[in-house]
mmCIF file of C-alpha atoms in Angstrom:
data_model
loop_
_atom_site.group_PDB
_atom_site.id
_atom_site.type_symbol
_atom_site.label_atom_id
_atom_site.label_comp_id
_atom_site.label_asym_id
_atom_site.label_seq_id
_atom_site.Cartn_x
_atom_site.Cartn_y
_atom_site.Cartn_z
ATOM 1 C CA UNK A 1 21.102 -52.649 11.184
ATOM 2 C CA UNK A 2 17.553 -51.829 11.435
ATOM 3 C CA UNK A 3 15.531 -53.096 8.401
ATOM 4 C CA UNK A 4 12.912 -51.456 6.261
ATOM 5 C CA UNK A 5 9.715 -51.465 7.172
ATOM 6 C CA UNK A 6 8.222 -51.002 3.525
ATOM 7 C CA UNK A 7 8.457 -54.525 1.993
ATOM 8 C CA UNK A 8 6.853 -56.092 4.970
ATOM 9 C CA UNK A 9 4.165 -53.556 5.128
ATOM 10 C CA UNK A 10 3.490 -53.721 1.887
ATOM 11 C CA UNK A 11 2.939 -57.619 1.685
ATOM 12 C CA UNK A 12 0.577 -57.210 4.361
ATOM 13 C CA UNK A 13 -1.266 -54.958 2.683
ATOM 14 C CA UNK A 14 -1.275 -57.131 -0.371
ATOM 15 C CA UNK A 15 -2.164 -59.935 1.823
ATOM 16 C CA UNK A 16 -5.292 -57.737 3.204
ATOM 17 C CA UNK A 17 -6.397 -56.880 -0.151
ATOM 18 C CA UNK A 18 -6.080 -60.714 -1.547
ATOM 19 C CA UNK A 19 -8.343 -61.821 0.950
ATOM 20 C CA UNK A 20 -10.616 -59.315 1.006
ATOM 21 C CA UNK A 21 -11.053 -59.668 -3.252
ATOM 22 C CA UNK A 22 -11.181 -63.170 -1.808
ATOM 23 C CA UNK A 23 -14.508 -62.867 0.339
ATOM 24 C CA UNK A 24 -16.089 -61.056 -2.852
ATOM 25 C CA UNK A 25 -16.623 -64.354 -4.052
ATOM 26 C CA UNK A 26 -17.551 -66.003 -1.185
ATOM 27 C CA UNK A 27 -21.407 -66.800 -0.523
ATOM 28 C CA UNK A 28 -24.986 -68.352 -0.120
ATOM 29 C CA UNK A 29 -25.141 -67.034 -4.022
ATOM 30 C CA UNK A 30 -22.364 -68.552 -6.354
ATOM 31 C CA UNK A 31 -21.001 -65.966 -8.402
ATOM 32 C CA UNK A 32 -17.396 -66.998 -8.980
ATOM 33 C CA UNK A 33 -14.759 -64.201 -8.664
ATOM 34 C CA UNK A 34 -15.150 -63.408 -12.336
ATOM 35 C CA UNK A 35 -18.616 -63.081 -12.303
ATOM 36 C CA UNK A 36 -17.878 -60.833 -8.652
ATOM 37 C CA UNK A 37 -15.156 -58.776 -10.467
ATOM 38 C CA UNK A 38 -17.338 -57.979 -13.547
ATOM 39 C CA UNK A 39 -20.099 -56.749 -11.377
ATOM 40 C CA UNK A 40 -17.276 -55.054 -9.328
ATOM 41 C CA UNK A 41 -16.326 -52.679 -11.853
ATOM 42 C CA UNK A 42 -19.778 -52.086 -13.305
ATOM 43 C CA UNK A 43 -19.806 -54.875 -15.858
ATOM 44 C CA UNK A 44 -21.855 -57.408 -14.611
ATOM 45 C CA UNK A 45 -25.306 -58.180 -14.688
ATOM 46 C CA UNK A 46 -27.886 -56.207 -12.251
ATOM 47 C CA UNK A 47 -28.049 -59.212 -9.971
ATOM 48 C CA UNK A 48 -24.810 -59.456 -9.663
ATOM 49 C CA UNK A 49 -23.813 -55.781 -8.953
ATOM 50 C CA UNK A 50 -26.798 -56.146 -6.414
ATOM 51 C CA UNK A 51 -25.036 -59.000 -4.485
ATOM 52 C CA UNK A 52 -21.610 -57.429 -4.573
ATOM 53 C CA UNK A 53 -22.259 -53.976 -4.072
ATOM 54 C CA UNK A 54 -25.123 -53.914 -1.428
ATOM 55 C CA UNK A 55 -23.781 -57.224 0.490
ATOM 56 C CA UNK A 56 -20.627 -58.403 -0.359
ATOM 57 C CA UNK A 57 -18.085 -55.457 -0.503
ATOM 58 C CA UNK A 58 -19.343 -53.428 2.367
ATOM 59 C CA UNK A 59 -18.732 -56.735 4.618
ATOM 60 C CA UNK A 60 -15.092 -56.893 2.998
ATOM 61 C CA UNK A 61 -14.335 -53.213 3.712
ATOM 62 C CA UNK A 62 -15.465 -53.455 7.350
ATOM 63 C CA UNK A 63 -13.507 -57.017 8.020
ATOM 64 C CA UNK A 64 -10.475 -54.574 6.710
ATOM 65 C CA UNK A 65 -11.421 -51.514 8.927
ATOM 66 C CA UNK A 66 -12.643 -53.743 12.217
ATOM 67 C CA UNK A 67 -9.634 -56.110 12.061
ATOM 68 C CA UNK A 68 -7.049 -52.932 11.248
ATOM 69 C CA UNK A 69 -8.366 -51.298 14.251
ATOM 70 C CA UNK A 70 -8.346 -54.432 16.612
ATOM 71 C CA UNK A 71 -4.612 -55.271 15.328
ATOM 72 C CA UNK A 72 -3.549 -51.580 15.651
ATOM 73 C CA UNK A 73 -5.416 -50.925 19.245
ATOM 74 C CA UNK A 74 -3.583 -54.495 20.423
ATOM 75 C CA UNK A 75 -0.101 -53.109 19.264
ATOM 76 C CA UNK A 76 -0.392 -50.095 20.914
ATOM 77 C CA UNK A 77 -1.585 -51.087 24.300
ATOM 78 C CA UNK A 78 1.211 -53.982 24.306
ATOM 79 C CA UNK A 79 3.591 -51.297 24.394
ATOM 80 C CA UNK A 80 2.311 -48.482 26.237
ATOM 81 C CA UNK A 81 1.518 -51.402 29.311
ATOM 82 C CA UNK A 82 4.977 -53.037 28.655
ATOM 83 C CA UNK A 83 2.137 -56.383 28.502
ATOM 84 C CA UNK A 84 1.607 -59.070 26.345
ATOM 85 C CA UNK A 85 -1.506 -60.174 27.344
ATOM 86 C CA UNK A 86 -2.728 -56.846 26.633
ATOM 87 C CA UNK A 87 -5.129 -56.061 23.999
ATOM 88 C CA UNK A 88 -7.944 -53.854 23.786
ATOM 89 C CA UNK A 89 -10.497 -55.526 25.792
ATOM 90 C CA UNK A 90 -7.687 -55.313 28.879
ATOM 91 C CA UNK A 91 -9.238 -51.134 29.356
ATOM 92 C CA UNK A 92 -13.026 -52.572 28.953
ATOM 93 C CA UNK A 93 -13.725 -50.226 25.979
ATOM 94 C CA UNK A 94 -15.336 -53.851 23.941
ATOM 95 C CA UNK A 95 -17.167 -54.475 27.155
ATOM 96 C CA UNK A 96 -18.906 -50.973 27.624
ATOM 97 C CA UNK A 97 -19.523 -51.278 23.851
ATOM 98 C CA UNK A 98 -20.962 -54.637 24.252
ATOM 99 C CA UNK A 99 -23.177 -53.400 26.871
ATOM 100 C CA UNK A 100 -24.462 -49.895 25.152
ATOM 101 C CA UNK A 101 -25.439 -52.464 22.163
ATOM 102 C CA UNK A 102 -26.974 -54.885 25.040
ATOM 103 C CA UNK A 103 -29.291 -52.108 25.786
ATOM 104 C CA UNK A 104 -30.189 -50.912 22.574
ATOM 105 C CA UNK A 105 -31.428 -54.861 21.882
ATOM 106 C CA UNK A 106 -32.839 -55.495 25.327
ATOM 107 C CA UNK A 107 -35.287 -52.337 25.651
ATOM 108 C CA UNK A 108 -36.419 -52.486 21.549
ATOM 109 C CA UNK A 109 -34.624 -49.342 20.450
ATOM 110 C CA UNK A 110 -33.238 -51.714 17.762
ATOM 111 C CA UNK A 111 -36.307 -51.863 16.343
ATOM 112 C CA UNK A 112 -37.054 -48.626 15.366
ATOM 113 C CA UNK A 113 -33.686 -47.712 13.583
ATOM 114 C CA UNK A 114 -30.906 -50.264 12.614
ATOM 115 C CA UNK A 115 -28.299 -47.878 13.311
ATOM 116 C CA UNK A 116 -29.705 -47.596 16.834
ATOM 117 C CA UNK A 117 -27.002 -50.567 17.774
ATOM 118 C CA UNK A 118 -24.136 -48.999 16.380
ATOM 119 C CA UNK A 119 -24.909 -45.836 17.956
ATOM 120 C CA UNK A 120 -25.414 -47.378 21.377
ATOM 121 C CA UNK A 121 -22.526 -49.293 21.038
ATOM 122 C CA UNK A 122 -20.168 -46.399 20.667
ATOM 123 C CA UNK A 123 -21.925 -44.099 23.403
ATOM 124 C CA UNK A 124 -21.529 -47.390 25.838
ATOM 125 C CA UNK A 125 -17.888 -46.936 24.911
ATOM 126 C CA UNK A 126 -17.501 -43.245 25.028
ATOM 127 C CA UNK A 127 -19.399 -43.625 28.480
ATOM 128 C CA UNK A 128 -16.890 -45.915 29.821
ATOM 129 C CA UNK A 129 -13.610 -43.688 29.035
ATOM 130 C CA UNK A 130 -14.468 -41.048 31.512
ATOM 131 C CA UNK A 131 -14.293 -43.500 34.813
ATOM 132 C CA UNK A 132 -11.239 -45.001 33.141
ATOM 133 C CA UNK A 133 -9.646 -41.272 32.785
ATOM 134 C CA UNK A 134 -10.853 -40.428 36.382
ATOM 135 C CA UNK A 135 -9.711 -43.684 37.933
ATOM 136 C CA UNK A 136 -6.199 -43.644 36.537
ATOM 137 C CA UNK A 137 -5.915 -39.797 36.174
ATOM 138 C CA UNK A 138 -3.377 -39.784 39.221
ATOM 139 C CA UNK A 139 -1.066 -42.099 38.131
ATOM 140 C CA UNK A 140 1.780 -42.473 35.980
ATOM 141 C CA UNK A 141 2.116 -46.286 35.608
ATOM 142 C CA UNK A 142 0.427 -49.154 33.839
ATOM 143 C CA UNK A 143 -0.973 -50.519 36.722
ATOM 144 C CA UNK A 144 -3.844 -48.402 37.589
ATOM 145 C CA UNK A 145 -5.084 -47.959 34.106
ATOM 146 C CA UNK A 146 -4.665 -52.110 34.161
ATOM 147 C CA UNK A 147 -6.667 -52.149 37.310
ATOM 148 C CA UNK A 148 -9.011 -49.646 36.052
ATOM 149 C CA UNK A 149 -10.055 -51.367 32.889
ATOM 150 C CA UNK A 150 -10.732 -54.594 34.897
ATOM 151 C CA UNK A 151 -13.493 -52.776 37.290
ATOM 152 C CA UNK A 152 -14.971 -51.286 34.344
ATOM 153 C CA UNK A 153 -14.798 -54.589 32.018
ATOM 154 C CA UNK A 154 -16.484 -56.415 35.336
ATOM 155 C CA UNK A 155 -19.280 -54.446 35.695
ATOM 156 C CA UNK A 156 -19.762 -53.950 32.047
ATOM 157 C CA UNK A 157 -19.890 -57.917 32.092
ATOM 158 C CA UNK A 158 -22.037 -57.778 34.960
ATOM 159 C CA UNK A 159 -24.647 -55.764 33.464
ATOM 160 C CA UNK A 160 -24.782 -57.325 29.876
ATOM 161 C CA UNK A 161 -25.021 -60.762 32.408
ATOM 162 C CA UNK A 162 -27.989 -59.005 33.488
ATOM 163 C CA UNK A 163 -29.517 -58.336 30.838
ATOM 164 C CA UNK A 164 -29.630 -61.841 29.766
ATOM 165 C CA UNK A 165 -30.869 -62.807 32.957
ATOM 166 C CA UNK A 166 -34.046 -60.335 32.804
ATOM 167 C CA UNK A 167 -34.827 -60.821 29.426
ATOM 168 C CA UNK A 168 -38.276 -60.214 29.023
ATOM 169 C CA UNK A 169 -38.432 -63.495 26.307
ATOM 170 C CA UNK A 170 -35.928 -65.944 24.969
ATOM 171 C CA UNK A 171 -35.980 -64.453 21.967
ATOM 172 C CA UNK A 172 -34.621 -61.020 22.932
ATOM 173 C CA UNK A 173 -31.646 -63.217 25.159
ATOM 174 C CA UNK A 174 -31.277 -64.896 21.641
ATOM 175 C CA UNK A 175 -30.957 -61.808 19.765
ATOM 176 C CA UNK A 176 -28.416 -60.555 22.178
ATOM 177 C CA UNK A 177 -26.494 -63.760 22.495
ATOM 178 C CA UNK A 178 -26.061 -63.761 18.826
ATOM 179 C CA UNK A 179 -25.061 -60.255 18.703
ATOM 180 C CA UNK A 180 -22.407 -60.659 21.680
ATOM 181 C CA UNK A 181 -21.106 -63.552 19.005
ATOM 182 C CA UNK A 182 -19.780 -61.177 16.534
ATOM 183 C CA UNK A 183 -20.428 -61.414 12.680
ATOM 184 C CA UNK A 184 -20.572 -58.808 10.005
ATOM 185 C CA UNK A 185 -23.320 -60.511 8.015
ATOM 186 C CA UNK A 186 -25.702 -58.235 6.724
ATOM 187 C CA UNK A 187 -24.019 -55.380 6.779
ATOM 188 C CA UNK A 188 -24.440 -52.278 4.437
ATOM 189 C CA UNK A 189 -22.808 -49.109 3.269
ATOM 190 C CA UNK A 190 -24.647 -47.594 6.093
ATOM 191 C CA UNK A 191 -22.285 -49.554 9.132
ATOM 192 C CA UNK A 192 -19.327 -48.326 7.128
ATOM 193 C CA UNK A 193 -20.130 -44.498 6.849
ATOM 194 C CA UNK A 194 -20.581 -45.183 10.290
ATOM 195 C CA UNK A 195 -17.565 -47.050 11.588
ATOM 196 C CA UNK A 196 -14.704 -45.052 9.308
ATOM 197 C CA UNK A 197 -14.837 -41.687 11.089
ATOM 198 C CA UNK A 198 -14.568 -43.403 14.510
ATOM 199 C CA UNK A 199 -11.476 -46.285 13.034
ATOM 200 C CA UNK A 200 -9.857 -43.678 10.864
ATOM 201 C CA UNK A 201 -9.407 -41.067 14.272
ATOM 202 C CA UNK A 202 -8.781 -44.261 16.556
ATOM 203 C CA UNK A 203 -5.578 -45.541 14.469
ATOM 204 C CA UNK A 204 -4.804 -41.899 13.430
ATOM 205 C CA UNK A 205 -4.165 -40.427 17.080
ATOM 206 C CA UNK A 206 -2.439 -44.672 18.262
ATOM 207 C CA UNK A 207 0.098 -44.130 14.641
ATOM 208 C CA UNK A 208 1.459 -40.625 15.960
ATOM 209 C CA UNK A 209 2.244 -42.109 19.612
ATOM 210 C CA UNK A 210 5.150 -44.300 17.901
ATOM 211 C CA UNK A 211 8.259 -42.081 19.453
ATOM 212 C CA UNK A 212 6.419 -42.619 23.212
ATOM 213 C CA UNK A 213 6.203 -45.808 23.211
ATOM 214 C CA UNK A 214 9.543 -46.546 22.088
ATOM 215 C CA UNK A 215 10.493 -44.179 24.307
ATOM 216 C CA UNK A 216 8.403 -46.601 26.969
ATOM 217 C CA UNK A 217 10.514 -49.286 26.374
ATOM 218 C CA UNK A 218 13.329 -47.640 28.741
ATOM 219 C CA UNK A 219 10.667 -47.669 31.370
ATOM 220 C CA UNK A 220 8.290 -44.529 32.476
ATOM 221 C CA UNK A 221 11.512 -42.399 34.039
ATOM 222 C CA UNK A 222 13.336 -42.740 31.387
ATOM 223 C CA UNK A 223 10.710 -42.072 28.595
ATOM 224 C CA UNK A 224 10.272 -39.155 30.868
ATOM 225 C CA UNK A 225 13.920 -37.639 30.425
ATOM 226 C CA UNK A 226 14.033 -37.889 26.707
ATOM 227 C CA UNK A 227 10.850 -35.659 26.489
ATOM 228 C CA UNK A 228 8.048 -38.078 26.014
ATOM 229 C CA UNK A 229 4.580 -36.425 27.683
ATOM 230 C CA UNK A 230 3.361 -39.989 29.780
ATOM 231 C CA UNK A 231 -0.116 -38.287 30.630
ATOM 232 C CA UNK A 232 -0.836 -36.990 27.133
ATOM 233 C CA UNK A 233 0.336 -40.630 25.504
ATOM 234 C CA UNK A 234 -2.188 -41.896 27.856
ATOM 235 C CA UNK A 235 -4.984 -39.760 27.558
ATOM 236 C CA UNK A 236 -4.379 -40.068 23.030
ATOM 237 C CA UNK A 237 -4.205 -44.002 23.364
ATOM 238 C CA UNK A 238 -7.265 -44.258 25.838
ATOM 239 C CA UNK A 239 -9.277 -42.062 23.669
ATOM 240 C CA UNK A 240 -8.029 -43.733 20.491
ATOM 241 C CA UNK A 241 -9.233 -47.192 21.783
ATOM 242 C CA UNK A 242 -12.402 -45.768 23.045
ATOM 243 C CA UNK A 243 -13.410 -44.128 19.819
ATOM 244 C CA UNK A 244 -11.379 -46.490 17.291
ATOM 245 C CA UNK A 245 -12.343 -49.885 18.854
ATOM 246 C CA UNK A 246 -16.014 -48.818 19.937
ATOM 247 C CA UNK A 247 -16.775 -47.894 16.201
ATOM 248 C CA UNK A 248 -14.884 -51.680 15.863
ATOM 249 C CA UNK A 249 -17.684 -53.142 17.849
ATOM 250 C CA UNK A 250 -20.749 -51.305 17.176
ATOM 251 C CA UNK A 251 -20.880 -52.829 13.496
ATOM 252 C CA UNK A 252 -19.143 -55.922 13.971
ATOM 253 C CA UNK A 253 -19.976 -56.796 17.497
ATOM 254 C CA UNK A 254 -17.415 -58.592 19.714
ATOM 255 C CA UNK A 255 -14.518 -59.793 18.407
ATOM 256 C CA UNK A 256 -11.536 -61.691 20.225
ATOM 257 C CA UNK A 257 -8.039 -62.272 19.839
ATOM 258 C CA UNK A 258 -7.882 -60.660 16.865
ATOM 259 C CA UNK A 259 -5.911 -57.619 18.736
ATOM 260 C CA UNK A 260 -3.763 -60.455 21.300
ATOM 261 C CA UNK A 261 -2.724 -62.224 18.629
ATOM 262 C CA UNK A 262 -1.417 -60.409 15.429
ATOM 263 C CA UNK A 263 1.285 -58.438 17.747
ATOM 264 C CA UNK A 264 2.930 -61.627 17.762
ATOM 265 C CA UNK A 265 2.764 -62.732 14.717
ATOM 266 C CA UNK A 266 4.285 -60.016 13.045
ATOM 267 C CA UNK A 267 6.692 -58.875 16.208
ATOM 268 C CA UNK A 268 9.400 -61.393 15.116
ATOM 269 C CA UNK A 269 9.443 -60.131 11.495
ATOM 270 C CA UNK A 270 9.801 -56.585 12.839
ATOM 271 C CA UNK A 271 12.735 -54.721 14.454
ATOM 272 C CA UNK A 272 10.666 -55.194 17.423
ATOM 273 C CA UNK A 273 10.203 -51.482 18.196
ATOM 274 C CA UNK A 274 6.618 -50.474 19.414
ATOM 275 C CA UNK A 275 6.187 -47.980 16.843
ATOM 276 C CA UNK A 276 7.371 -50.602 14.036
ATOM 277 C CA UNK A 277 4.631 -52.887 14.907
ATOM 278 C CA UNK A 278 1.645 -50.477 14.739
ATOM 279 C CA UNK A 279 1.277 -50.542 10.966
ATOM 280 C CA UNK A 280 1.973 -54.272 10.298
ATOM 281 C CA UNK A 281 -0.055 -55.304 13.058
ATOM 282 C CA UNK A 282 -3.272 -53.015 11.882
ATOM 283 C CA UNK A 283 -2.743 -54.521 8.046
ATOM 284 C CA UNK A 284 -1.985 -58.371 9.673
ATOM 285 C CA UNK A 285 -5.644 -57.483 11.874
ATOM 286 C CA UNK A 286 -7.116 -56.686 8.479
ATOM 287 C CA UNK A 287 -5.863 -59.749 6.122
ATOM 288 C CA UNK A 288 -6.461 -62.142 9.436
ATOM 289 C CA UNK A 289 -10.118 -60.633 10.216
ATOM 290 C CA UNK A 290 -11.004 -60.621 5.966
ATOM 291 C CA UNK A 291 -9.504 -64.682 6.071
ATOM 292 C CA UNK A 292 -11.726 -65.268 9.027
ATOM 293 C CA UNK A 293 -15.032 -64.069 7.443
ATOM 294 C CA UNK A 294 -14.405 -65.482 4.132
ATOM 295 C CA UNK A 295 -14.095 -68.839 6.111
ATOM 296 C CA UNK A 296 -17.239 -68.509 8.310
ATOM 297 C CA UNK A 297 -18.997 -68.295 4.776
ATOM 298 C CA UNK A 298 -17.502 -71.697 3.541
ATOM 299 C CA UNK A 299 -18.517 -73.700 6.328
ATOM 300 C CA UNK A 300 -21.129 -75.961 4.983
ATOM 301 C CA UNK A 301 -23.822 -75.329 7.918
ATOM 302 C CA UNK A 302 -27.473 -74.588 8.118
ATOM 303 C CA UNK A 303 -26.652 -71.368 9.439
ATOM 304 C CA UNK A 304 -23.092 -69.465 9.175
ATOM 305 C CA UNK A 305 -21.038 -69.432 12.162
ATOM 306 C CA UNK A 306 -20.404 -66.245 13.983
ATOM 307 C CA UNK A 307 -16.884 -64.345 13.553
ATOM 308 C CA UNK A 308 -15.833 -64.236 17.238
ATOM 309 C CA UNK A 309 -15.971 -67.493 17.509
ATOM 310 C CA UNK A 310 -14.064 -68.762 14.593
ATOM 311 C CA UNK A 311 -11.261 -65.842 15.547
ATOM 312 C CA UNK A 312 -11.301 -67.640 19.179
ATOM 313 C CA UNK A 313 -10.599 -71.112 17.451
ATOM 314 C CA UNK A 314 -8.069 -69.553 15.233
ATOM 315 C CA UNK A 315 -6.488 -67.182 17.675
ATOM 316 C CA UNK A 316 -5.750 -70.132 20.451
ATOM 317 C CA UNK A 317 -3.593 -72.353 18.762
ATOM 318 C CA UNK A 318 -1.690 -69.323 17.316
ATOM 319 C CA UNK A 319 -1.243 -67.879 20.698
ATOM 320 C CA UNK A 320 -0.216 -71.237 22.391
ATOM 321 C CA UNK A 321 2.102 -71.831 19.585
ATOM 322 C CA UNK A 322 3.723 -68.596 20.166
ATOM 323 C CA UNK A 323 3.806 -68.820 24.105
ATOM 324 C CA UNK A 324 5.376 -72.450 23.430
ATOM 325 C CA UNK A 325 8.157 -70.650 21.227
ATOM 326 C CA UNK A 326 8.679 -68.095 23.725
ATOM 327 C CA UNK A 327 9.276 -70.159 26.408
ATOM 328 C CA UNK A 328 12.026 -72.247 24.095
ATOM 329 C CA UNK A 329 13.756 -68.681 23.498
ATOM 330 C CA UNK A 330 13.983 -68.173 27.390
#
């Protein structure tokens, strides 16, 4: 019997929202969630309201949006590559991101606008989709769009190595360093405006490619003879990640395991179909990513530790745990 997705879904989405209200009272100024709630709903004083409204909630709503995106991109490419390891960094769209953010830092455009990262960071992304659409164009199977992503993460990695190496001071290679570190900290209303077009048609256009990928699971001929278009499901889910996950990065900057991870830890409480794992594991991104930056601001250090790392430290033992379990099922 195949179980309901609903009461699952909707604890995750509870669980989301919990720790996002969480993070609202979270920070260098101690508010208490009271105080935070008052000013939430217009009722508190003007400080207050300033704190939560201008600093606190649009860093909530984008640890929601980033970490929905990263959780729904991993699902997706899990299935459609029959992988894993996969997750959205496996195509190179963070990398290209990465580097069209590198390049806004390195040559001073960040300067002059603070959008100008943002913006980079998605055109790096968009940039990178057409060699990955030309280089696998020919093929139906995983394994050139695998091999694809690799080139294209490489020389991403290559450049943004550059970059570092050439830095004109060590404060610019600081700046970028930093940046490659993920965090959402000082974020405004501005960096969500921005991100929410790109995340809301990134997980809109990976949710309608459910029936493919379950249709993937019999393998590419025989997704093929119950209907499913292969080239269009790949063309939707590389332009998905490209768009979705480079909006992901250009405000948050980059962010790892959160899209390797959640796949498994909501695939055993699923019915294990692709397309049942796309919403639980975009709401599980958003609860885990929320937890994560609520932490980062609880660490009692001079300065706050970045949010890629602290998803690394919290996203290895997880994985190992769940390789060690897997290996006990086999």
């Amino acid at each position: 019997m195949t179980r309901s997705p609903v009461p699952f879904n909707l604890l995750l989405a509870a669980l989301a929202v919990a720790c996002a209200a969480l993070s609202l009272g979270i920070g260098p100024a101690h508010l208490g969630w009271g105080r935070s709630f008052a000013a939430l709903v217009g009722a508190g004083d003007p400080i207050a309201q300033t704190i939560v409204w201008e600093l606190r909630l649009p860093r909530a709503l984008l640890a929601l949006m980033v970490g929905a995106m990263l959780g729904g991109a991993g699902a997706a490419l899990q299935g459609y590559l029959r992988n894993p390891l996969a997750d959205p960094g496996v195509l190179g769209t963070s990398s290209t991101a990465a580097l069209g953010a590198v390049i806004a830092l390195y040559y001073g455009f960040a300067v002059s606008s603070p959008l100008a990262v943002p913006l980079f960071a998605i055109g790096g992304a968009l940039v990178g989709l057409v060699p990955l659409l030309l280089l696998a164009a020919r093929s139906e199977g995983p394994l050139a769009l695998i091999l694809a992503g690799v080139a294209i993460a490489t020389a991403a990695g290559a450049g943004i190595s550059l970059a570092l190496n050439l830095a004109p001071n060590p404060f610019a290679a600081i700046e970028i360093m930093t940046w490659l570190m993920g965090s959402l900290a000082d974020r405004s209303f501005l960096h969500v405006w921005l991100a929410l077009p790109c995340i809301a048609v990134g997980l809109g256009l990976i949710l309608l490619q459910g029936r493919a990928l379950d249709a993937l699971t019999l393998g590419e001929e025989g997704a093929i003879a119950l209907g499913a278009n292969l080239k269009r499901t790949r063309t939707c889910l590389l332009i998905a990640t490209a768009v979705g996950v480079g909006g992901a990065v250009a405000v948050s900057g980059a962010i790892g395991f959160v899209g390797l991870v959640v796949p498994h830890l909501v695939r055993p409480l699923t019915d294990r179909r692709p397309s049942s794992l796309l919403i639980p594991s975009a709401l599980g991104g958003a609860a885990l990513l929320a937890a994560a930056d609520a932490l980062v601001r609880t660490v009692p250090t001079l300065e706050e530790p970045r949010l890629g790392v602290v998803t690394a430290l919290i996203g290895v033992p997880i994985f190992l745990h769940q390789l060690i379990r897997a290996r006990r099922e086999w």
